[in-house]
Amino acid sequence: MFGRLQPPNGKKPSQSTEAAVIDIRNITKTYFMGEVTLQVLRGISLKIKRGEFVSIMGPSGSGKSTLMNILGALDQPTSGEYFLDGVDVSQMSESELARVRNRKIGFVFQNFNLLRRTEALRQVELPLIYAGVPNRAKRARAALEAVGLGQRLDHLPSELSGGQQQRVAIARALVTEPSVILADEPTGNLDSRSGTEVMQIFQRLNREKQITTVFVTHDPWIARHTNRVIMLRDGKVVADQRVKQPLIAGEAERPSEAEELQGIFEATYYGGKKEEYT
Amino acid sequence: MDFTETLRIAVDSLLINRLRSALTTLGIIIGVGAVIGLVSLGRAVEDFIAREFESLGANVLEVRSARPSSPTRIRIQPLTTLEAAALAKPSIISAVRQVANSYSLFGQVAGGGERTSVQINGVSSNYALVRAWPVEKGDFISPEQEESAARVAVLGLDVVEALYADRRFDPIGQTIRINQRTFTVIGVMSQRGGTFISEDNVVLVPLKTAQTRLDNARTADGGYRVTTIYVEVSSEEAIQQATTDITAYLSEAHGIVFDGEQDFSVTSPSDILGIINQVSSVLTVFLVLIASISLLVGGIGIMNIMLVSVTERTREIGLRKALGAQARDILAQFLVESVMLSLLGGLLGIGVGWLAAQFGMLLVPDLTITLSLDAVILATTISTMVGVFFGYYPAQRAARLRPIEALRFE
Ligand SMILES: Nc1ncnc2c1ncn2[C@@H]1O[C@H](COP(=O)(O)OP(=O)(O)OP(=O)(O)O)[C@@H](O)[C@H]1O
Ligand SMILES: [Mg+2]
């Protein structure tokens, strides 16, 4: 599917005058492991504006997670500048970074990262506790309702499906009303139905509340639901494109594997029965 | 982040690992339990001894003839009834309340078909009062009987048993012979003392009877010899001054110029009590030191478990940091956890120590074991300090974890 997309033609997607939520300039990341140094990010510059819904794609090892961790203030770049809401994050102390993570960023992980044996409501309250703000339970409940878990407030992770757990994690990311939600392969551990569910939520939050969302995915189908796709390869941006007509999660039926491969075969040894693969 | 949330997070974490938390506190429980138990037991023994002495009359000084400590004087001038009478005067001992005398000799006692060899004490009629030693049956020697040197006797319980084969036997009205002279039994003394000092193997007769009928105890100054003068003073605080006064008076009466030549001794029960208490405190301190070692081991146990816990919960710490926890939040969380563990151990240990002490009380019914407030405060403080001391390093390790590495930790 992405193979059919055209490489960037030099013309960037239309820039509005609106300030960028994320503005990184020439970010590099190098890991030093004894004698060996590994440059994972080789100069990445990006601007992501308020309300954008962006997916980052790229082969394994291309540096997607490394980039996300830097965007999420979990890690510092080796060089380059990072402005989050206009504030330079790349020079901050560990304590200031903790504040940024708490107030400005909502992170969603591939493996959910929920506390075990902790009720959903409590999980969602956690960032608010560290923020030291009042009305925690009320705000956490609202966030859980926003992800459709208003009825599961006192459920433990072990009592929730994978999709529901990820929705708790999304509620936790969104409860502080951050500037941006960052999700590293949020559907990676989910079956396609739960994945669609999660996508619906991301999409709705973005549509209705204009929550800036950036996420990593390997799945082109998932990426087609976003407005903008950034392709990484070997630590560089190789494509940054606007999606012509984003899909609405849950509306379009995902094509079966057979359909996706339609028209590429020249001979058929065994076709199976039609109903077996459609 | 407010402290109640820190507390709640710590409690939640401890509850998630219930069994481990319980086992970790065990070391502290044992340590504190041992300390509390031993301190309580030590106190109980001291109390018991104190009570035992109290029952002997805590405000009573005993004056006896004694060999001078200095070799420059060899002659021992006996104590006399005249000196005893002088000591009863407030002009000589300001705090004196009353003085009782006793004159002791050994004698053969026959009665009920048995005979036994015991100490015979001729005592003044206020002897029972001064020595806080009441009769159990019958009457004590009356002033008239003392005055008239009556041939009456009050028996100690051991003597009753020796003569009549049964401590519960009522010998009042029976005739006994002391050194071939006939006496009538008028009373039986109650049991005296218990574990440490027993005075039950004695026959009490009027002082004058002992001095004149059983012996010839006349002295050159016209009085009679006495063995012990019991000087009761108004309060325990007056004992020091009274000791000085008695020493001064008797030294002059005995013509003693130099210290060390005194041919008498003045002792108070509290002197002996002091020595016993000193020994018992040293013993208690020693035992508590040993018990503290188990507290140390308990503390190391907490440190060990907290280190394991930090390693095991690395991802949790990473997550908390990703959600915005400051290093100090993580430090506080783990420190509170370890303090809670040790404090809980301390409180349970107090309970265990108390139970152990109760058990000790079952074994030795004479002891009354109480949980002293200072021991409780000490145990609580120490266990809190153990928690802080041994929890700090693990907590600091947790606080210093870098979020990205912690999250990636497998
Ligand atoms: N802490 C580290 N130390 C050394 N090398 C690292 C470290 N973290 C990541 N790398 C390396 O950096 C490269 C990029 O890793 P990254 O996790 O960003 O890839 P990715 O695009 O997210 O891959 P995937 O799709 O498999 O998740 C990899 O080669 C990885 O081995
Ligand atoms: Mg990755």
Coordinates of C-alpha atoms and ligand atoms in Angstrom, one line a residue, chain A residues 59-66 68-69 110 184-185 216 218, ligand 2:
Chain A
P59 CA 11.4 -0.9 9.4
S60 CA 12.5 -2.5 12.7
G61 CA 15.6 -0.8 14.0
S62 CA 15.1 2.4 12.1
G63 CA 14.9 4.4 15.3
K64 CA 11.2 5.0 15.8
S65 CA 11.2 4.1 19.5
T66 CA 14.4 6.1 20.0
M68 CA 9.5 8.6 20.4
N69 CA 11.4 8.4 23.7
Q110 CA 3.0 -1.1 23.4
D184 CA 4.7 3.6 20.6
E185 CA 3.0 0.8 18.7
V216 CA 4.3 4.5 15.8
H218 CA 4.1 -1.2 11.6
Ligands
MG2 MG 10.3 0.3 18.7

